[in-house]
Each structure stands twice: as C-alpha cells, then as structure tokens.
Amino acid sequence: MTDTAPSNPPPDAADRRAAKPLICYQVDQLPPSNLALYQQARQGMRKLTEITVAPREGGTFEVPAGSFFRIVSVEGAQVGDLNLWYAHDLRERFFSGKTRQLQATHVSTGDRLWSSLPGLRPMATITHDTLDWYGWDEDGAGVHDVIGTRCDPYTNYMLNGVDYHHCCHSNLTRALAAAADIPLTEAELHVHDVMNVFMCTGFTNDSHQYFMKASPVRPGDYIEFFAEIDLLGALSTCPGGDCGSSHSDDSTPCYPLQVEIFQPGAGALQGWISPPRNGYSGTHGT
Ligand SMILES: [Zn+2]
C-alpha cells in the first residue's frame, strides 16, 4: 500500500519476530455456554412466523428471549447483512469487533454474538449452521464473517462518484426507521457493523487485504440463532448477491432471504435465565 522503501530491519529482527502468539482473551473463562440445552430445546420447537426480505432491500424482525431464529437461503445464492439490537434499548447493539476477539473472524455453531459496551453480554448463540462443513478453504476464506462492515453509499460515492441507494447500510437504515418509527437520520446512527451472513471472505496472503468470493450458500441452507435477550433484528439482502463479482450496483443477480422465528416446546428451557447486562461498576476509576 506504500511506495516508500521499508526501514532497515534491526540485527535482532528474527528474535523479535519469533515471539509466540497468544490468544488475546482467556476465552475459557467466559460465562459458560448453554449450547447443549439449546440443542435439546430446538428438537421440539415450532415455527411462529416468517418474513421475506426482498432482493436489495432490508427487513426487520423481533425475537423474544428464549426463542430461535433462522436466516434461510431461498431461490438463489445471496449474502445477508445482519444487525441486532436489544429490543428495549437500541443503544445496546451487536458488537462486531469484540465478537471477533472473543470468538473468531468467522462464526458458526456454538459461537456467541456479543453486545456493545456497557451492556457486553451474549445477544445470541448460533445453534445450527448448514455451511459449517466449509471450514477454511485454500484461499484462507471462511463463511459468516464479523470482519467486514457493510456496503454503504458513502464509500461507493467516494469510489464511483454516484449515489446508490440500495447498499446494505441504506437498506438497514430504511428498515429500522420504519420498524422503530424514527426519522432516517436517527435510524442511520443506530446501524452498525454487521455479521456477514453466508458471505465468504478472508484476507489475502500477500497484502492482507479483505477479499470476498462467491458464497457457497444454496437454497435450503440456513444459520440458526438462539435469542439470549429480547432482540430487534434487521437483515439486508446485499446488492452484491453472492458477493462473487461486485457490490453496490443493480447489475448483480440478487435473491430474497427468509427469516423464520421458532418457539421451543414448553419446559424445554428449564433453569435457563436470560443473561444480565455486564457487571462492571461503570465508574471508570472515579
Ligand atoms: Zn452489502
């Protein structure tokens, strides 16, 4: 990315590079996961409702704590950009960066989606993923990343000099404004970095640049979540379609996505409690 010559390495460069990598957080000390209970509870669940998000649009849905929701591929390969909020306070929202640090760059069954500070608690746990077979391919790519942001009209304008109104950022903004009955300008401030559902991405080996490739998702594939707290969700069907060629335009084939809400059977969650907000005092040393 730079034309300048690199600095001369110090004599002990090899030693400095040989430092051992450490996983940043002691993730084995996180609050225990209830995945086994959820796996049991999903056996007897029944579908309550479903919504379809049209191509190049956004849609919202509510999921009560203790319920499941699925994002389902229908008709054709399509990537979805997911936002989540605590249903009773939009200021608590999905925290892509911390989820990346506590889980991984790409998420699948058993991973939890964490909320923003100061709430910092699990919002949802992934309970099933029909694309979990994909793993890591030869390019180092995986599915369902929490590293990208969302396509947006500002970056597109900067690069192409045109207004395009169906980027995921705008789709999510319009959908949230309608659902929460707030102005677009207010809704836009609540839209945040997404989970890139079904998107296949990685970093190039040589320059470590973020890349995308055609999603392996096919109709019938789905990813399923357990709602740890009352959730308001918004999903955008990315104008990039399967994100195998381009995005932020109207020329790429795009397909709808379906969101299905499920309720577990009576008594299936015995002993489970919705996680409280984070226990830090919030005084910051004052
Ligand atoms: Zn997008």
Coordinates of C-alpha atoms and ligand atoms in Angstrom, one line a residue:
M1 CA 0.0 0.0 0.0
T2 CA 3.0 2.3 0.2
D3 CA 5.7 3.3 -2.3
T4 CA 8.4 4.1 0.3
A5 CA 11.1 1.6 1.0
P6 CA 10.8 -0.3 4.3
S7 CA 13.1 0.6 7.1
N8 CA 16.2 -1.5 7.6
P9 CA 15.5 -4.4 10.0
P10 CA 17.3 -4.3 13.3
P11 CA 20.0 -7.0 14.0
D12 CA 17.6 -8.9 16.3
A13 CA 14.7 -8.8 13.8
A14 CA 14.4 -12.6 13.7
D15 CA 14.3 -12.8 17.5
R16 CA 11.6 -10.2 17.7
R17 CA 9.5 -12.0 15.1
A18 CA 9.9 -15.3 16.9
A19 CA 7.7 -14.1 19.8
K20 CA 4.9 -16.7 20.3
P21 CA 1.3 -15.6 19.5
L22 CA -1.1 -15.6 22.4
I23 CA -4.9 -15.7 22.2
C24 CA -5.8 -12.2 23.4
Y25 CA -8.5 -13.2 25.8
Q26 CA -8.8 -16.1 28.2
V27 CA -12.0 -17.2 26.5
D28 CA -12.3 -20.4 28.6
Q29 CA -13.3 -18.0 31.5
L30 CA -16.3 -16.6 29.6
P31 CA -19.7 -17.4 31.2
P32 CA -20.5 -21.0 30.3
S33 CA -22.4 -21.6 27.1
N34 CA -25.8 -23.3 27.2
L35 CA -25.4 -24.9 23.8
A36 CA -26.3 -28.4 24.9
L37 CA -29.6 -27.2 26.4
Y38 CA -30.3 -25.2 23.2
Q39 CA -29.6 -28.2 21.0
Q40 CA -32.1 -30.2 23.1
A41 CA -34.7 -27.3 23.0
R42 CA -34.5 -26.9 19.2
Q43 CA -35.7 -30.5 18.7
G44 CA -39.3 -29.7 19.8
M45 CA -39.6 -26.1 18.5
R46 CA -42.3 -24.9 16.3
K47 CA -42.4 -22.0 13.8
L48 CA -44.2 -18.9 14.9
T49 CA -43.7 -16.6 11.9
E50 CA -41.6 -15.8 9.0
I51 CA -40.7 -12.8 6.9
T52 CA -39.2 -12.5 3.5
V53 CA -36.7 -9.8 2.7
A54 CA -36.9 -8.8 -1.0
P55 CA -33.7 -8.5 -3.0
R56 CA -31.7 -5.3 -2.4
E57 CA -33.9 -4.4 0.5
G58 CA -34.0 -4.6 4.2
G59 CA -36.4 -6.1 6.7
T60 CA -36.8 -6.2 10.5
F61 CA -38.0 -8.9 12.9
E62 CA -38.4 -9.3 16.6
V63 CA -37.3 -12.4 18.6
P64 CA -38.3 -12.8 22.2
A65 CA -35.5 -14.0 24.6
G66 CA -35.6 -17.8 24.7
S67 CA -36.7 -18.2 21.0
F68 CA -34.8 -19.2 17.9
F69 CA -34.5 -17.5 14.6
R70 CA -33.2 -18.8 11.3
I71 CA -31.9 -16.9 8.2
V72 CA -32.7 -19.1 5.3
S73 CA -31.4 -19.1 1.7
V74 CA -34.3 -19.2 -0.8
E75 CA -34.2 -19.1 -4.6
G76 CA -30.5 -18.4 -5.1
A77 CA -27.1 -17.7 -3.5
Q78 CA -27.4 -14.5 -1.5
V79 CA -25.5 -12.8 1.2
G80 CA -27.2 -11.1 4.1
D81 CA -26.0 -8.2 6.4
L82 CA -27.3 -8.7 9.9
N83 CA -27.8 -6.0 12.6
L84 CA -29.1 -6.8 16.1
W85 CA -30.3 -4.5 18.9
Y86 CA -31.7 -5.1 22.4
A87 CA -35.3 -4.7 21.7
H88 CA -35.9 -2.3 24.6
D89 CA -32.8 0.0 24.1
L90 CA -31.4 0.5 20.6
R91 CA -28.1 1.8 22.2
E92 CA -27.2 -1.8 23.1
R93 CA -26.3 -3.4 19.8
F94 CA -24.2 -6.1 18.2
F95 CA -20.5 -5.6 18.8
S96 CA -18.7 -7.0 15.8
G97 CA -15.2 -6.1 16.9
K98 CA -15.5 -7.7 20.4
T99 CA -17.3 -10.7 18.9
R100 CA -14.3 -11.1 16.6
Q101 CA -11.9 -11.0 19.5
L102 CA -13.9 -13.3 21.8
Q103 CA -14.9 -15.8 19.0
A104 CA -13.1 -15.6 15.7
T105 CA -13.1 -13.7 12.4
H106 CA -15.9 -16.0 11.1
V107 CA -18.6 -17.6 13.3
S108 CA -20.6 -20.8 13.3
T109 CA -22.4 -23.2 15.7
G110 CA -21.6 -22.6 19.3
D111 CA -20.3 -19.0 18.8
R112 CA -22.0 -16.2 20.6
L113 CA -22.7 -12.7 19.3
W114 CA -21.9 -10.1 21.9
S115 CA -23.4 -6.7 22.6
S116 CA -21.8 -3.3 22.7
L117 CA -20.4 -1.6 25.8
P118 CA -21.6 -1.1 28.5
G119 CA -24.0 -4.0 28.1
L120 CA -21.4 -6.5 26.9
R121 CA -23.4 -9.8 27.2
P122 CA -24.3 -12.5 24.7
M123 CA -27.2 -11.4 22.4
A124 CA -27.5 -14.7 20.5
T125 CA -25.9 -18.1 20.3
I126 CA -25.5 -19.9 17.0
T127 CA -27.3 -23.2 17.3
H128 CA -27.1 -24.6 13.8
D129 CA -25.2 -23.8 10.6
T130 CA -25.7 -25.9 7.4
L131 CA -22.5 -24.3 6.0
D132 CA -20.3 -25.5 8.9
W133 CA -18.7 -28.1 6.6
Y134 CA -17.0 -25.2 4.6
G135 CA -14.3 -24.5 7.2
W136 CA -11.3 -22.7 5.7
D137 CA -10.6 -23.0 2.0
E138 CA -7.3 -22.8 0.2
D139 CA -7.5 -19.0 -0.1
G140 CA -7.9 -18.8 3.7
A141 CA -11.6 -17.8 3.3
G142 CA -14.4 -18.8 5.6
V143 CA -18.2 -18.2 5.8
H144 CA -20.2 -15.7 8.1
D145 CA -17.6 -13.1 8.9
V146 CA -17.6 -10.5 11.6
I147 CA -14.7 -8.5 10.0
G148 CA -16.4 -6.6 7.2
T149 CA -18.6 -3.6 7.9
R150 CA -21.5 -3.3 5.4
C151 CA -21.5 -1.8 1.9
D152 CA -22.5 1.8 2.2
P153 CA -23.4 4.7 -0.1
Y154 CA -20.6 6.9 1.2
T155 CA -17.7 4.6 0.3
N156 CA -19.5 4.0 -3.0
Y157 CA -19.7 7.7 -3.7
M158 CA -16.1 8.2 -2.8
L159 CA -15.0 5.5 -5.2
N160 CA -17.5 5.9 -8.0
G161 CA -18.9 9.4 -7.7
V162 CA -22.6 8.3 -7.9
D163 CA -25.5 8.0 -5.5
Y164 CA -26.6 4.4 -5.0
H165 CA -29.4 3.9 -2.6
H166 CA -29.6 0.1 -2.0
C167 CA -26.3 -0.6 -0.2
C168 CA -26.8 -2.6 2.9
H169 CA -26.3 0.5 5.1
S170 CA -29.2 2.2 3.4
N171 CA -31.4 -0.9 3.4
L172 CA -30.8 -1.4 7.1
T173 CA -31.4 2.3 7.8
R174 CA -34.8 2.4 5.9
A175 CA -35.9 -0.9 7.6
L176 CA -35.0 0.3 11.1
A177 CA -36.6 3.8 10.5
A178 CA -39.9 2.1 9.5
A179 CA -39.8 -0.5 12.4
A180 CA -38.9 1.9 15.2
D181 CA -41.0 4.8 13.7
I182 CA -38.0 7.2 13.8
P183 CA -36.5 9.5 11.2
L184 CA -34.0 8.2 8.7
T185 CA -31.3 10.4 10.1
E186 CA -31.8 9.0 13.6
A187 CA -32.1 5.4 12.4
E188 CA -28.8 5.7 10.5
L189 CA -26.9 6.3 13.7
H190 CA -28.1 3.0 15.1
V191 CA -27.0 1.0 12.1
H192 CA -23.7 -0.7 13.0
D193 CA -21.1 -3.2 11.7
V194 CA -22.8 -6.4 10.7
M195 CA -22.5 -10.1 10.8
N196 CA -22.0 -11.0 7.1
V197 CA -24.3 -14.0 6.9
F198 CA -23.4 -16.5 4.2
M199 CA -20.6 -14.2 2.9
C200 CA -17.3 -16.0 2.1
T201 CA -14.3 -13.8 2.9
G202 CA -10.7 -13.7 4.1
F203 CA -7.5 -11.7 3.9
T204 CA -5.1 -12.1 1.0
N205 CA -1.8 -13.9 1.9
D206 CA 0.5 -11.3 0.4
S207 CA -1.1 -7.9 1.3
H208 CA -3.6 -9.0 4.0
Q209 CA -6.4 -7.2 2.2
Y210 CA -10.0 -8.1 2.8
F211 CA -11.4 -10.2 0.0
M212 CA -14.7 -11.8 -0.9
K213 CA -15.5 -14.7 -3.2
A214 CA -18.8 -16.3 -4.4
S215 CA -20.7 -17.6 -1.4
P216 CA -21.1 -21.4 -1.2
V217 CA -24.7 -20.9 0.1
R218 CA -27.5 -22.7 -1.8
P219 CA -31.3 -22.6 -1.4
G220 CA -32.3 -24.6 1.7
D221 CA -29.1 -23.6 3.6
Y222 CA -29.7 -21.7 6.9
I223 CA -28.0 -20.4 10.0
E224 CA -29.9 -20.6 13.3
F225 CA -29.6 -18.5 16.4
F226 CA -30.9 -18.7 20.0
A227 CA -32.0 -15.2 21.3
E228 CA -30.4 -14.7 24.7
I229 CA -32.2 -11.4 25.2
D230 CA -35.2 -9.7 23.5
L231 CA -34.0 -8.8 20.1
L232 CA -34.8 -6.5 17.3
G233 CA -33.1 -7.7 14.1
A234 CA -32.6 -6.1 10.7
L235 CA -31.4 -8.0 7.7
S236 CA -30.3 -6.6 4.3
T237 CA -30.1 -8.6 1.2
C238 CA -26.8 -7.3 -0.1
P239 CA -26.8 -5.8 -3.6
G240 CA -23.7 -7.9 -4.2
G241 CA -25.9 -11.1 -4.3
D242 CA -23.5 -13.9 -3.7
C243 CA -20.7 -11.4 -3.5
G244 CA -18.7 -13.2 -6.2
S245 CA -18.3 -10.3 -8.5
S246 CA -19.3 -6.8 -7.4
H247 CA -21.5 -4.9 -5.0
S248 CA -23.2 -1.5 -4.7
D249 CA -24.9 -1.7 -8.1
D250 CA -28.1 -3.1 -9.7
S251 CA -26.4 -5.4 -12.2
T252 CA -25.6 -8.4 -9.9
P253 CA -28.3 -11.2 -9.6
C254 CA -29.9 -10.9 -6.1
Y255 CA -32.3 -13.1 -4.3
P256 CA -34.6 -12.8 -1.3
L257 CA -33.7 -14.2 2.2
Q258 CA -36.2 -15.6 4.7
V259 CA -36.2 -15.1 8.4
E260 CA -38.1 -17.7 10.5
I261 CA -38.9 -17.4 14.2
F262 CA -39.3 -20.5 16.3
Q263 CA -40.5 -21.1 19.8
P264 CA -39.2 -24.1 21.8
G265 CA -41.6 -26.5 23.4
A266 CA -43.0 -25.8 26.9
G267 CA -40.4 -26.5 29.7
A268 CA -37.6 -27.1 27.2
L269 CA -35.5 -24.3 28.8
Q270 CA -35.9 -25.2 32.4
G271 CA -33.2 -23.5 34.5
W272 CA -32.2 -21.1 31.8
I273 CA -32.0 -17.4 32.5
S274 CA -31.5 -14.5 30.1
P275 CA -28.1 -13.0 30.7
P276 CA -28.0 -9.7 32.6
R277 CA -26.1 -6.7 31.5
N278 CA -22.3 -6.6 32.3
G279 CA -21.4 -6.4 35.9
Y280 CA -18.7 -3.7 35.7
S281 CA -19.4 -0.8 38.0
G282 CA -19.1 1.8 35.3
T283 CA -17.2 4.2 37.5
H284 CA -14.0 4.2 35.4
G285 CA -11.9 4.8 38.4
T286 CA -13.6 8.0 39.6
Ligands
ZN1 ZN -24.0 -5.2 1.2

